[in-house]
C-alpha cells in the first residue's frame, strides 16, 4: 500500500514518544521533540492540516521507583515533572497543540474503553505466569523492580526490556537470574494470574502493515525480524498500585491489577488529540476523523521503543477498530564528545543548562536536526556546535540575510521595484521541490540543507554580480540583483522556519512582512516582499573560541565530579541514569562503558602479521596459586598448544573442553606462574566472552 504524497486532504497528527515524568530533560530528549516539532511545522508549510500532540508518561515503574526513593506519592511526583516539562518545551520552540498526561481523565477513560473493546472482541485472556517476588520486601517485582539476564542475548537486562543488549521487550518471568532492585536480593518466581493481549493473532495484519509503513527503515526491518521469530502474546497487567486499573473484574487471584504502562502510554496520543479537538471544536479539527477515519498519523520515537510502536500499538489499534499510523520514524541516540550520554555520570547537556548559558534555542534546533540523518546517532560537542553555528548559521544564512537586506535598505529603503529574475525564481522553485521531497522522506536534515544551500547560492549570487559596482553606471541591473537577493532572503526564511522558527520570524519582520512566518506556505517563498522596510540587524552571533573552551571544561569537570574521576566503574548509579526518561525519546546509549575506538590506523600488512587461528579447547584447569589463571590445551590443527588465560573466575572450566575458540598463534611465549603460555585466546570485554566462529570453520583455519 502506498500513500498519497503530503499534503493530503486528510487531517494529520504528529506525535513524539512520551517523556517519563521522572527527571530533567536533556538534549537526548530534545532531539526527538524538536525533530517532531520541525516535522509538523514542515508539513504545515506544505499546506497539510497537521497538529503536534504529546503528553507526560506518568505511570510505570520508572516513576514509581523514583517516587518511592524520594518518599513521595507517585502522582505528586509525576505531576511536578509534568508541569516542568510543560514549561520547558516552549522554551525550545517545541509547540505542542496539546500536551496532556497519561493519568488525566481523558486518557484513563479512553484506555479502559479500548481494553474493554479488546476484551469484548476476544483478544484478551487470562493466564497463570511466573512473576518475580521479593520475600524480604514482601512485594511482587514488575518491570524495573527486577533485573537479570536477557534470555535471548545474555546481556544484563531490566525486567521488561533488554536495554543493554538486543533491545527486545521482555515479558514478566522471562528475565533470568532475577534480582530485586528494592533489596538487591535474588528474587523468587511465584505463580500469578495475569491478562494477556493476543498479539500473535495479528501476525498477518502486522506483516501487511509494515509493508505500507513510512518513516525510517529500522522501524520496519526490526519488527519484520521479530515477526519471523514468532510473536508472543503480551502480558498487559502488573501487580502494583500505580497505574490505570484494569477495567473489569478481578483476576482469579482476587487482586486488583493495573495496566502495563505500555498500554496506556500510546493511547495518550489519541487522548491528547481528542483534548485538542474538544478545545478547538470538531469543525476545525476532528480527532475521530484522524483516529477512526483516514487521518494521517505519524509517530517520531527513539529507536529503543520500536517494538512498542510497530508491533503492540498497531495490533491494539487494529483490534479495537482504530486507524493505524502512516509513518514511524525512529531516531538514533545522542552521544556527548563521542561517548554515550549518561545522566548518572552527568555527561549530558541539560535543557536548563543550555538556556542558562544564553544560547538561542534555534541554534540547538538547527544543530540537532541537520547534523545527522534521523536514524543516525548524533554526537554533540561544544566544538562541533560552534562549527555548525558559525559556519552555516552565521557564515552562510545570517551573512546572506544581513548583507543583502542592509544593501537594499541603504540604496532602496527596502525592496527595489522590479520583478524577480527568471534564474532566481527557478532556483527558489528548486529549493521548494527539495523541501517537499525531504518532508515526504521524513528528512528534516534535507529541509535544513535545502534552505542553507539556497542561502549559499544567495551569497555566490551577490558576489558574482557585485551590485555595489553597478549602482552608479547600471542602476537597473543593480536593482535587479538586490531585488533577487531580497526574494532569496525571504525564501530562506520561509524554508528554514520549521527548524529556526524565531529567527525566521525575525527575518520576516525585517523585510516588512506582517503576521507570522509560521503561517506561510512554501509557495509564499516566491511572493514579492513588501516595498519598504527598516534598517536590518544581524540575526546570528558568532560563538567565540574561549566560550567553547570554557563550556568544554565545565562539562569535563562535571563528569569528573560525578564519577569521582573514575569514568568506567560507576555501575551503582546506572539504574538512576536509565530511568530518567531518556529511553522514551531516544535519550541514551550505553557506549560509555566501552573503550574508545583507536585513532591510529594500521596497514593490511600489519594485520597479516597476526597469525590468528581457529582452535578447539581440549582441556581446561585452574592454575594453583593463581586466582584468575587457567591452563588450557588447545588443538590448533597442526599441534596442541598449552595456553594460559585469565578466565578462571569468569568461566566454568569444566564446560570449556570441546569449545571452539579463536587465538593469536604467534603471540610471544610467556611464563605465568611457572606455566608456559604458547599463544593467546581472544575474548571480548570484562567478562572474557570467548570468541568463536559463526559457521563451521575447521580447527587450524586462519582468520583473515
Ligand atoms: Zn537481549
XYZ file of C-alpha atoms and ligand atoms in Angstrom:
705
model
C 0.000 0.000 0.000
C 1.397 3.367 -0.893
C 0.227 6.692 0.414
C -0.555 9.927 -1.389
C 2.204 12.488 -1.052
C 1.925 15.191 1.583
C -0.021 17.409 1.619
C -3.138 15.254 1.567
C -6.753 16.254 2.138
C -6.909 14.402 5.460
C -6.038 15.958 8.819
C -2.712 14.801 10.240
C -1.282 14.310 13.697
C 2.399 14.144 14.588
C 3.390 12.671 17.941
C 6.623 12.119 19.813
C 7.417 9.371 22.378
C 6.117 10.459 25.787
C 8.724 11.544 28.328
C 8.628 9.607 31.604
C 7.718 12.192 34.230
C 10.688 11.493 36.428
C 13.706 13.634 35.641
C 15.251 16.671 33.988
C 15.162 16.979 30.226
C 18.423 16.895 28.311
C 19.392 17.134 24.647
C 18.842 13.395 24.226
C 15.150 14.067 24.762
C 15.143 17.336 22.873
C 16.350 15.710 19.682
C 13.085 13.800 19.368
C 10.764 16.622 20.449
C 12.489 19.180 18.252
C 12.642 16.793 15.301
C 8.934 16.028 15.552
C 8.101 19.711 16.034
C 10.080 20.620 12.936
C 8.396 17.826 11.003
C 4.949 19.070 11.989
C 5.830 22.658 11.084
C 7.234 21.462 7.758
C 4.018 19.576 6.987
C 2.137 22.807 7.645
C 4.344 24.770 5.256
C 3.424 22.173 2.630
C -0.216 23.035 3.297
C -1.022 19.907 5.297
C -3.606 20.326 8.050
C -1.496 18.976 10.883
C -1.182 19.145 14.653
C 1.516 18.055 17.085
C 0.476 16.415 20.348
C 2.204 14.696 23.220
C 1.939 14.274 26.978
C 3.857 13.133 30.034
C 4.057 9.445 30.826
C 3.004 9.349 34.464
C 2.849 5.625 35.066
C 5.137 2.663 35.076
C 7.872 1.508 37.342
C 10.440 4.191 36.393
C 8.193 6.780 38.004
C 7.118 4.524 40.885
C 10.701 3.559 41.765
C 11.948 7.149 41.797
C 8.957 8.448 43.746
C 9.483 5.703 46.304
C 13.143 6.577 46.677
C 12.144 10.142 47.484
C 9.352 9.038 49.770
C 6.633 10.862 47.856
C 3.349 9.871 46.276
C 3.911 8.853 42.643
C 1.123 11.100 41.411
C 2.535 14.204 43.100
C 5.997 13.244 41.974
C 4.980 12.783 38.344
C 2.790 15.883 38.253
C 5.664 18.037 39.341
C 7.811 16.818 36.464
C 4.863 17.131 34.095
C 4.486 20.791 34.960
C 8.170 21.347 34.488
C 8.044 19.787 31.005
C 5.087 21.966 30.092
C 7.222 24.990 30.887
C 10.414 23.746 29.272
C 9.250 22.620 25.829
C 8.032 26.045 24.638
C 11.426 27.491 25.533
C 12.820 25.375 22.704
C 10.002 26.439 20.397
C 8.547 22.959 20.714
C 4.995 23.972 20.044
C 2.529 21.255 21.058
C -1.048 21.825 20.030
C -1.933 19.782 23.085
C 0.199 18.454 25.897
C -1.677 16.182 28.305
C -0.620 13.385 30.591
C -1.441 9.712 30.863
C -3.088 9.964 34.283
C -5.733 12.502 33.290
C -9.393 11.638 32.925
C -9.406 11.574 29.135
C -6.640 9.025 28.957
C -7.869 6.926 31.862
C -11.334 6.593 30.346
C -10.137 6.010 26.807
C -7.613 3.401 27.928
C -10.229 1.455 29.840
C -12.630 1.709 26.933
C -10.071 0.368 24.460
C -9.096 -2.502 26.758
C -12.761 -3.363 27.249
C -13.232 -3.438 23.473
C -10.225 -5.728 23.036
C -11.677 -7.956 25.718
C -15.121 -7.973 24.064
C -13.516 -8.835 20.739
C -11.887 -11.846 22.361
C -8.284 -10.662 22.155
C -7.635 -10.795 25.897
C -7.244 -13.919 28.005
C -6.038 -14.789 31.468
C -3.047 -16.981 32.171
C -1.026 -18.188 35.144
C 2.539 -16.948 34.893
C 5.685 -16.779 36.984
C 6.140 -13.341 38.481
C 9.270 -12.192 40.296
C 8.748 -11.673 44.012
C 10.950 -10.249 46.754
C 10.251 -12.135 50.016
C 12.057 -9.597 52.183
C 10.173 -6.612 50.750
C 7.036 -8.800 50.575
C 6.278 -7.414 47.166
C 5.901 -8.504 43.557
C 8.551 -7.115 41.265
C 7.151 -5.813 37.979
C 9.438 -4.448 35.246
C 12.156 -2.257 36.680
C 11.781 -3.640 40.162
C 13.709 -6.596 38.831
C 16.933 -7.054 36.890
C 18.643 -10.093 35.473
C 19.928 -11.654 32.284
C 18.241 -11.454 28.888
C 17.155 -14.940 27.799
C 17.703 -14.033 24.123
C 21.149 -12.455 24.073
C 22.562 -12.941 27.569
C 23.020 -9.215 28.241
C 22.202 -7.638 31.573
C 18.543 -6.646 31.278
C 15.708 -4.897 33.053
C 12.561 -6.787 33.891
C 10.720 -5.520 30.834
C 13.424 -4.625 28.380
C 16.820 -5.824 27.217
C 18.076 -2.256 27.317
C 21.772 -3.014 27.037
C 21.575 -5.910 24.618
C 19.151 -6.872 21.887
C 16.549 -4.208 22.862
C 13.760 -6.769 22.989
C 10.719 -6.217 25.112
C 10.779 -8.852 27.885
C 7.671 -10.404 29.347
C 7.222 -10.938 33.098
C 9.053 -14.080 34.135
C 11.402 -14.029 31.165
C 14.425 -12.367 32.729
C 16.870 -14.984 34.047
C 18.653 -14.882 37.434
C 16.226 -12.213 38.674
C 17.402 -9.812 41.361
C 15.181 -7.378 43.240
C 16.130 -3.748 42.729
C 14.498 -2.959 46.064
C 16.682 -5.093 48.308
C 19.306 -6.382 45.897
C 18.360 -9.924 46.899
C 17.764 -12.714 44.431
C 14.076 -12.794 43.565
C 11.799 -15.805 43.597
C 9.318 -16.626 40.884
C 5.732 -17.078 42.056
C 2.667 -18.089 40.121
C 0.092 -15.365 39.411
C -2.885 -14.792 37.140
C -2.421 -12.071 34.555
C -4.174 -10.705 31.481
C -2.707 -11.259 28.045
C -3.281 -9.497 24.749
C -3.218 -11.912 21.836
C -0.590 -10.214 19.665
C 0.088 -13.500 17.885
C -3.371 -13.231 16.274
C -2.179 -10.142 14.428
C 0.812 -11.672 12.644
C -0.667 -11.375 9.134
C -2.094 -7.955 9.796
C 1.252 -6.675 11.081
C 3.188 -8.099 8.140
C 0.980 -6.145 5.755
C 1.005 -3.088 7.992
C 4.800 -2.964 7.955
C 4.867 -3.231 4.156
C 2.930 0.027 3.910
C 4.634 1.821 6.761
C 6.559 5.033 6.019
C 9.277 6.573 8.136
C 12.704 5.158 8.869
C 13.736 1.689 7.683
C 14.689 0.481 11.178
C 11.040 0.812 12.230
C 10.094 -1.742 9.558
C 13.051 -4.089 9.457
C 13.472 -4.879 13.147
C 9.770 -5.742 13.583
C 9.885 -7.948 10.480
C 12.612 -9.945 12.170
C 10.556 -10.230 15.356
C 7.577 -11.441 13.370
C 9.766 -14.011 11.651
C 10.964 -15.223 15.046
C 7.309 -15.663 16.056
C 5.209 -13.154 18.000
C 4.406 -13.852 21.633
C 1.270 -12.707 23.378
C 1.754 -9.721 25.581
C 1.128 -9.509 29.322
C -0.795 -6.260 29.844
C -1.284 -6.222 33.614
C 1.003 -5.657 36.569
C 0.944 -6.286 40.325
C 1.242 -2.720 41.514
C -0.872 0.196 42.720
C 0.322 2.992 40.467
C -1.285 2.957 37.050
C -4.662 2.718 35.354
C -6.859 -0.004 36.833
C -7.643 -2.979 34.702
C -11.237 -2.187 33.714
C -13.115 -5.381 34.539
C -13.446 -7.960 37.283
C -10.615 -9.099 39.382
C -8.450 -11.959 38.257
C -8.624 -15.476 39.611
C -6.098 -14.438 42.256
C -8.610 -11.918 43.530
C -6.230 -8.998 43.202
C -6.670 -5.676 41.545
C -4.283 -5.245 38.712
C -3.150 -2.142 36.900
C -2.472 -1.976 33.186
C 1.095 -2.186 31.991
C 2.398 1.316 31.269
C 2.855 0.498 27.583
C -0.889 0.017 27.202
C -1.929 3.466 28.331
C 1.139 5.410 27.152
C 0.477 5.288 23.387
C -3.255 5.767 23.961
C -2.256 9.226 25.176
C -1.570 10.038 21.515
C -5.298 9.613 20.901
C -6.341 11.265 24.163
C -4.180 14.293 23.510
C -5.611 14.637 20.002
C -9.097 14.350 21.464
C -8.393 17.073 24.015
C -7.199 19.368 21.258
C -10.254 18.620 19.168
C -12.580 19.294 22.082
C -10.875 22.604 22.729
C -10.996 23.972 19.167
C -14.170 22.201 18.067
C -14.573 19.226 15.744
C -15.338 21.579 12.836
C -11.807 22.832 12.976
C -10.083 19.573 13.808
C -11.861 16.265 14.234
C -9.939 13.721 16.290
C -12.300 10.947 15.227
C -11.604 11.587 11.576
C -7.915 11.073 12.363
C -8.108 8.103 14.693
C -11.113 6.213 13.412
C -11.204 7.548 9.832
C -8.463 8.128 7.274
C -6.298 10.713 9.015
C -2.515 10.725 8.751
C -0.786 9.530 11.930
C 2.979 9.896 12.266
C 4.994 8.808 15.301
C 8.510 10.066 15.987
C 10.168 7.826 18.567
C 13.523 6.682 19.909
C 14.812 3.518 18.324
C 14.630 1.643 21.645
C 10.821 1.686 21.568
C 10.231 0.402 18.052
C 8.618 -2.829 19.248
C 6.005 -0.954 21.267
C 5.095 1.267 18.335
C 5.414 -1.045 15.348
C 4.055 -4.271 16.879
C 1.952 -3.839 20.045
C 0.444 -0.470 19.209
C -0.828 -1.174 15.668
C -2.151 -4.551 16.887
C -4.081 -2.789 19.662
C -5.421 -0.188 17.232
C -6.486 -2.863 14.761
C -8.109 -4.974 17.467
C -10.054 -2.029 18.868
C -11.121 -0.690 15.463
C -8.892 2.373 15.204
C -6.860 3.880 12.377
C -3.187 2.898 12.135
C -0.058 5.052 11.826
C 1.086 6.011 8.342
C 4.670 6.575 9.419
C 7.034 5.728 12.263
C 10.402 7.449 12.345
C 12.828 6.045 14.903
C 15.736 8.311 15.763
C 19.234 7.386 16.818
C 20.753 8.426 20.113
C 22.815 11.394 21.192
C 26.414 10.983 22.248
C 28.463 13.627 24.017
C 32.076 14.120 22.898
C 31.922 10.688 21.308
C 30.769 8.928 24.471
C 27.338 7.749 25.493
C 25.102 10.283 27.162
C 24.815 9.322 30.819
C 22.761 11.228 33.340
C 24.322 9.479 36.332
C 27.770 10.469 35.120
C 26.394 13.937 34.389
C 27.630 13.537 30.839
C 24.712 15.365 29.324
C 23.733 18.786 28.107
C 20.702 19.662 30.193
C 17.868 21.680 28.694
C 18.011 24.153 31.557
C 21.764 24.488 31.323
C 21.696 25.212 27.604
C 19.242 28.061 28.136
C 21.130 29.419 31.136
C 24.262 29.646 29.017
C 22.301 32.146 26.947
C 22.150 30.292 23.646
C 19.152 30.785 21.419
C 17.006 27.634 21.113
C 17.040 27.854 17.319
C 20.776 27.142 17.284
C 20.279 23.828 19.042
C 17.253 23.056 16.877
C 19.370 23.578 13.796
C 22.234 21.504 15.159
C 20.098 18.570 16.210
C 18.002 18.406 13.050
C 20.733 18.896 10.460
C 23.777 17.158 11.940
C 22.799 13.606 11.086
C 20.036 11.650 9.437
C 17.179 10.625 11.718
C 18.379 7.059 12.191
C 21.961 8.047 12.906
C 23.405 8.711 16.310
C 24.337 12.375 16.604
C 27.365 13.443 18.562
C 27.243 16.708 20.442
C 30.330 18.621 21.453
C 30.607 22.334 22.040
C 33.292 22.366 19.320
C 31.021 20.812 16.737
C 28.164 23.067 17.849
C 30.345 26.125 17.379
C 31.496 24.961 13.973
C 27.946 24.354 12.788
C 26.592 27.646 14.144
C 29.497 29.789 12.978
C 29.802 28.081 9.616
C 26.232 27.594 8.491
C 24.006 29.902 10.536
C 26.365 32.864 10.994
C 28.583 32.458 7.929
C 26.040 31.365 5.351
C 22.457 32.183 6.360
C 22.980 35.156 8.676
C 25.632 36.697 6.488
C 23.456 36.494 3.393
C 20.408 37.896 5.129
C 22.258 40.809 6.645
C 24.386 41.898 3.684
C 21.531 41.747 1.174
C 18.938 43.448 3.363
C 21.361 46.127 4.501
C 22.296 46.886 0.912
C 18.630 47.001 -0.049
C 17.790 49.291 2.838
C 20.650 51.722 2.196
C 20.081 52.023 -1.522
C 16.354 51.468 -1.928
C 14.877 51.786 1.572
C 13.523 48.314 1.013
C 12.798 46.025 -1.910
C 13.617 47.523 -5.330
C 10.569 47.879 -7.570
C 11.144 45.250 -10.208
C 10.280 41.611 -10.763
C 12.437 38.778 -9.581
C 14.669 37.316 -12.318
C 13.961 34.015 -14.016
C 17.223 32.488 -12.776
C 16.455 33.213 -9.156
C 12.828 32.192 -9.433
C 13.883 28.823 -10.780
C 16.490 28.383 -8.094
C 13.868 29.036 -5.383
C 11.434 26.654 -7.069
C 14.153 24.008 -6.987
C 14.683 24.510 -3.253
C 10.927 24.292 -2.648
C 10.908 20.988 -4.516
C 13.785 19.721 -2.368
C 11.914 20.644 0.810
C 8.754 18.953 -0.412
C 10.663 15.785 -1.177
C 12.532 15.838 2.136
C 9.341 16.166 4.165
C 7.857 13.217 2.299
C 11.035 11.296 3.192
C 10.721 12.334 6.872
C 14.101 14.050 6.495
C 14.348 17.267 8.453
C 18.012 17.322 7.647
C 17.041 17.581 3.987
C 14.783 20.563 4.766
C 17.617 22.352 6.564
C 20.086 21.619 3.799
C 17.758 22.913 1.083
C 17.402 26.210 2.968
C 21.081 26.598 3.768
C 22.105 25.782 0.204
C 19.722 28.446 -1.038
C 21.440 30.969 1.233
C 24.777 29.727 -0.081
C 23.532 30.367 -3.612
C 22.491 33.862 -2.490
C 25.991 34.600 -1.249
C 27.506 33.432 -4.512
C 24.928 35.394 -6.497
C 25.663 38.662 -4.757
C 29.412 38.037 -5.009
C 29.207 37.204 -8.699
C 27.097 40.225 -9.596
C 28.820 42.785 -7.355
C 25.844 45.155 -7.129
C 27.967 47.725 -5.248
C 29.855 48.326 -8.507
C 26.671 48.730 -10.508
C 24.629 51.296 -8.608
C 26.108 54.322 -10.473
C 26.587 53.034 -14.014
C 23.955 50.335 -14.271
C 21.277 51.242 -11.748
C 18.674 48.920 -13.275
C 20.976 45.969 -13.157
C 21.891 46.761 -9.535
C 18.225 46.991 -8.604
C 17.578 43.645 -10.245
C 20.335 41.906 -8.284
C 19.157 43.323 -4.994
C 15.532 42.572 -5.778
C 16.601 38.958 -6.341
C 18.554 38.892 -3.111
C 15.625 40.114 -1.018
C 13.484 37.389 -2.582
C 16.137 34.799 -1.785
C 16.395 36.061 1.795
C 12.661 35.741 2.219
C 12.645 32.261 0.690
C 15.392 31.067 3.020
C 13.358 32.414 5.938
C 10.231 30.525 4.876
C 12.077 27.281 4.162
C 14.006 27.375 7.408
C 11.002 28.211 9.609
C 10.306 24.606 10.703
C 13.814 24.445 12.145
C 14.517 28.030 13.249
C 11.041 29.498 13.872
C 12.164 32.547 15.903
C 14.959 33.554 13.589
C 12.724 33.143 10.563
C 10.096 35.300 12.250
C 12.714 37.996 12.909
C 13.721 37.908 9.255
C 10.044 38.052 8.260
C 9.608 41.219 10.285
C 12.834 42.712 8.969
C 11.637 42.539 5.367
C 8.425 44.253 6.415
C 6.061 41.271 6.284
C 3.076 41.234 8.627
C 1.824 38.275 10.602
C 3.591 35.002 11.248
C 6.037 33.258 9.002
C 4.748 30.058 10.629
C 1.517 30.585 8.690
C 3.346 30.903 5.384
C 3.318 28.081 2.866
C 6.179 27.066 0.615
C 4.706 28.991 -2.336
C 4.917 32.205 -0.305
C 8.682 31.983 -0.743
C 8.006 33.224 -4.297
C 5.616 36.037 -3.353
C 7.059 39.556 -3.629
C 8.189 41.041 -0.315
C 6.748 44.423 0.830
C 8.196 47.500 -0.828
C 9.821 49.124 2.159
C 11.471 48.043 5.369
C 13.609 49.429 8.166
C 17.306 49.040 8.790
C 18.006 45.344 9.422
C 20.080 43.910 12.244
C 22.231 40.802 12.370
C 20.274 37.735 13.426
C 23.045 35.329 14.360
C 26.040 35.851 16.560
C 29.364 34.069 16.312
C 30.327 31.753 19.170
C 33.852 32.650 20.273
C 36.630 30.104 20.844
C 37.175 30.937 24.511
C 33.491 30.326 25.163
C 33.838 26.834 23.711
C 36.928 26.111 25.794
C 35.080 27.253 28.910
C 31.987 25.161 28.185
C 34.014 22.068 27.336
C 35.992 22.359 30.559
C 32.828 22.856 32.545
C 31.373 19.669 31.089
C 34.533 17.673 31.753
C 34.789 18.868 35.340
C 31.183 17.962 35.914
C 31.634 14.447 34.552
C 34.771 14.005 36.677
C 32.949 15.193 39.793
C 30.009 12.854 39.173
C 32.255 9.873 38.607
C 34.904 10.741 41.171
C 37.434 10.837 38.378
C 36.688 7.236 37.567
C 34.571 7.201 34.475
C 34.382 3.477 33.935
C 33.253 1.853 37.144
C 30.130 3.671 38.084
C 27.659 0.890 37.796
C 25.826 1.633 41.019
C 24.485 4.853 39.630
C 23.416 3.345 36.342
C 19.922 2.437 37.456
C 19.308 6.028 38.280
C 20.547 7.148 34.907
C 18.452 4.777 32.941
C 15.053 5.633 34.241
C 15.483 9.343 33.881
C 13.070 9.450 30.989
C 15.777 9.078 28.417
C 14.727 5.957 26.696
C 11.308 7.044 25.561
C 12.660 9.638 23.263
C 15.945 8.067 22.382
C 17.998 9.579 25.127
C 20.980 7.444 25.684
C 23.182 4.654 24.633
C 25.472 2.631 26.770
C 28.658 3.058 24.820
C 30.045 4.919 27.809
C 31.243 1.645 29.188
C 33.199 0.923 26.048
C 36.819 1.642 25.402
C 37.200 4.447 22.866
C 37.906 3.416 19.272
C 41.581 3.628 18.283
C 42.506 6.660 16.205
C 45.678 5.157 14.793
C 45.095 3.058 11.718
C 47.204 0.053 10.814
C 48.009 -1.242 7.338
C 46.868 -4.576 5.971
C 50.436 -5.840 6.246
C 50.407 -5.218 9.978
C 47.200 -7.192 10.239
C 48.650 -10.049 8.219
C 51.475 -10.273 10.711
C 48.930 -11.518 13.228
C 48.529 -15.266 12.859
C 45.016 -15.728 14.219
C 43.649 -19.265 14.120
C 40.597 -21.289 14.940
C 41.250 -23.683 17.807
C 39.401 -26.136 19.983
C 39.841 -26.275 23.729
C 40.746 -29.842 24.750
C 41.332 -29.412 28.468
C 40.955 -26.551 30.941
C 42.085 -26.455 34.550
C 42.850 -23.792 37.129
C 46.471 -22.965 37.944
C 47.158 -23.444 41.612
C 48.008 -20.297 43.481
C 46.752 -18.010 40.701
C 43.330 -16.506 41.306
C 42.389 -15.841 37.718
C 44.532 -18.058 35.533
C 43.606 -21.256 33.807
C 45.823 -23.666 31.844
C 44.266 -24.692 28.549
C 45.275 -27.227 25.973
C 44.112 -26.044 22.601
C 44.090 -28.032 19.371
C 45.109 -25.728 16.506
C 45.138 -28.326 13.740
C 48.889 -28.695 13.386
C 49.544 -29.269 17.035
C 48.136 -28.859 20.507
C 49.210 -25.752 22.363
C 49.380 -25.008 26.065
C 47.925 -21.573 26.718
C 47.443 -19.645 29.956
C 44.326 -17.462 30.043
C 42.860 -15.163 32.714
C 39.454 -16.799 32.679
C 39.402 -18.943 35.814
C 36.779 -16.869 37.612
C 34.785 -15.983 34.563
C 34.037 -19.384 33.076
C 33.034 -22.794 34.245
C 36.242 -24.575 33.263
C 34.586 -27.972 33.158
C 32.327 -26.777 30.375
C 35.078 -25.482 28.119
C 36.521 -28.663 26.592
C 35.121 -29.080 23.092
C 34.509 -25.329 22.692
C 35.821 -23.721 19.531
C 37.909 -20.631 20.191
C 39.962 -18.042 18.338
C 43.576 -17.466 19.282
C 46.624 -15.451 18.341
C 49.052 -18.242 17.480
C 52.207 -16.171 17.017
C 51.991 -14.367 20.335
C 55.370 -14.255 22.084
C 55.723 -17.101 24.529
C 55.414 -16.155 28.163
C 55.658 -17.873 31.514
C 52.907 -17.261 34.046
C 53.017 -18.818 37.495
C 55.646 -21.199 36.194
C 53.463 -22.354 33.323
C 54.484 -21.611 29.751
C 51.826 -19.928 27.599
C 52.192 -20.509 23.863
C 49.566 -18.263 22.275
C 46.712 -16.032 23.362
C 42.987 -16.792 23.461
C 40.853 -13.888 22.207
C 37.951 -12.752 24.333
C 35.639 -9.724 24.492
C 35.125 -7.395 27.405
C 35.452 -7.601 31.142
C 33.641 -10.931 31.280
C 36.124 -12.533 28.851
C 33.415 -13.612 26.439
C 35.337 -16.141 24.333
C 35.414 -15.524 20.584
C 34.325 -18.384 18.380
C 33.241 -18.798 14.754
C 29.760 -18.360 13.388
C 29.885 -21.224 10.873
C 31.874 -24.427 10.824
C 35.407 -23.233 10.083
C 37.830 -26.082 10.722
C 40.311 -26.091 13.556
C 43.560 -24.561 12.301
C 41.907 -22.169 9.793
C 43.490 -18.744 9.624
C 41.386 -15.661 10.392
C 41.732 -13.083 7.629
Zn 18.673 -9.308 24.875
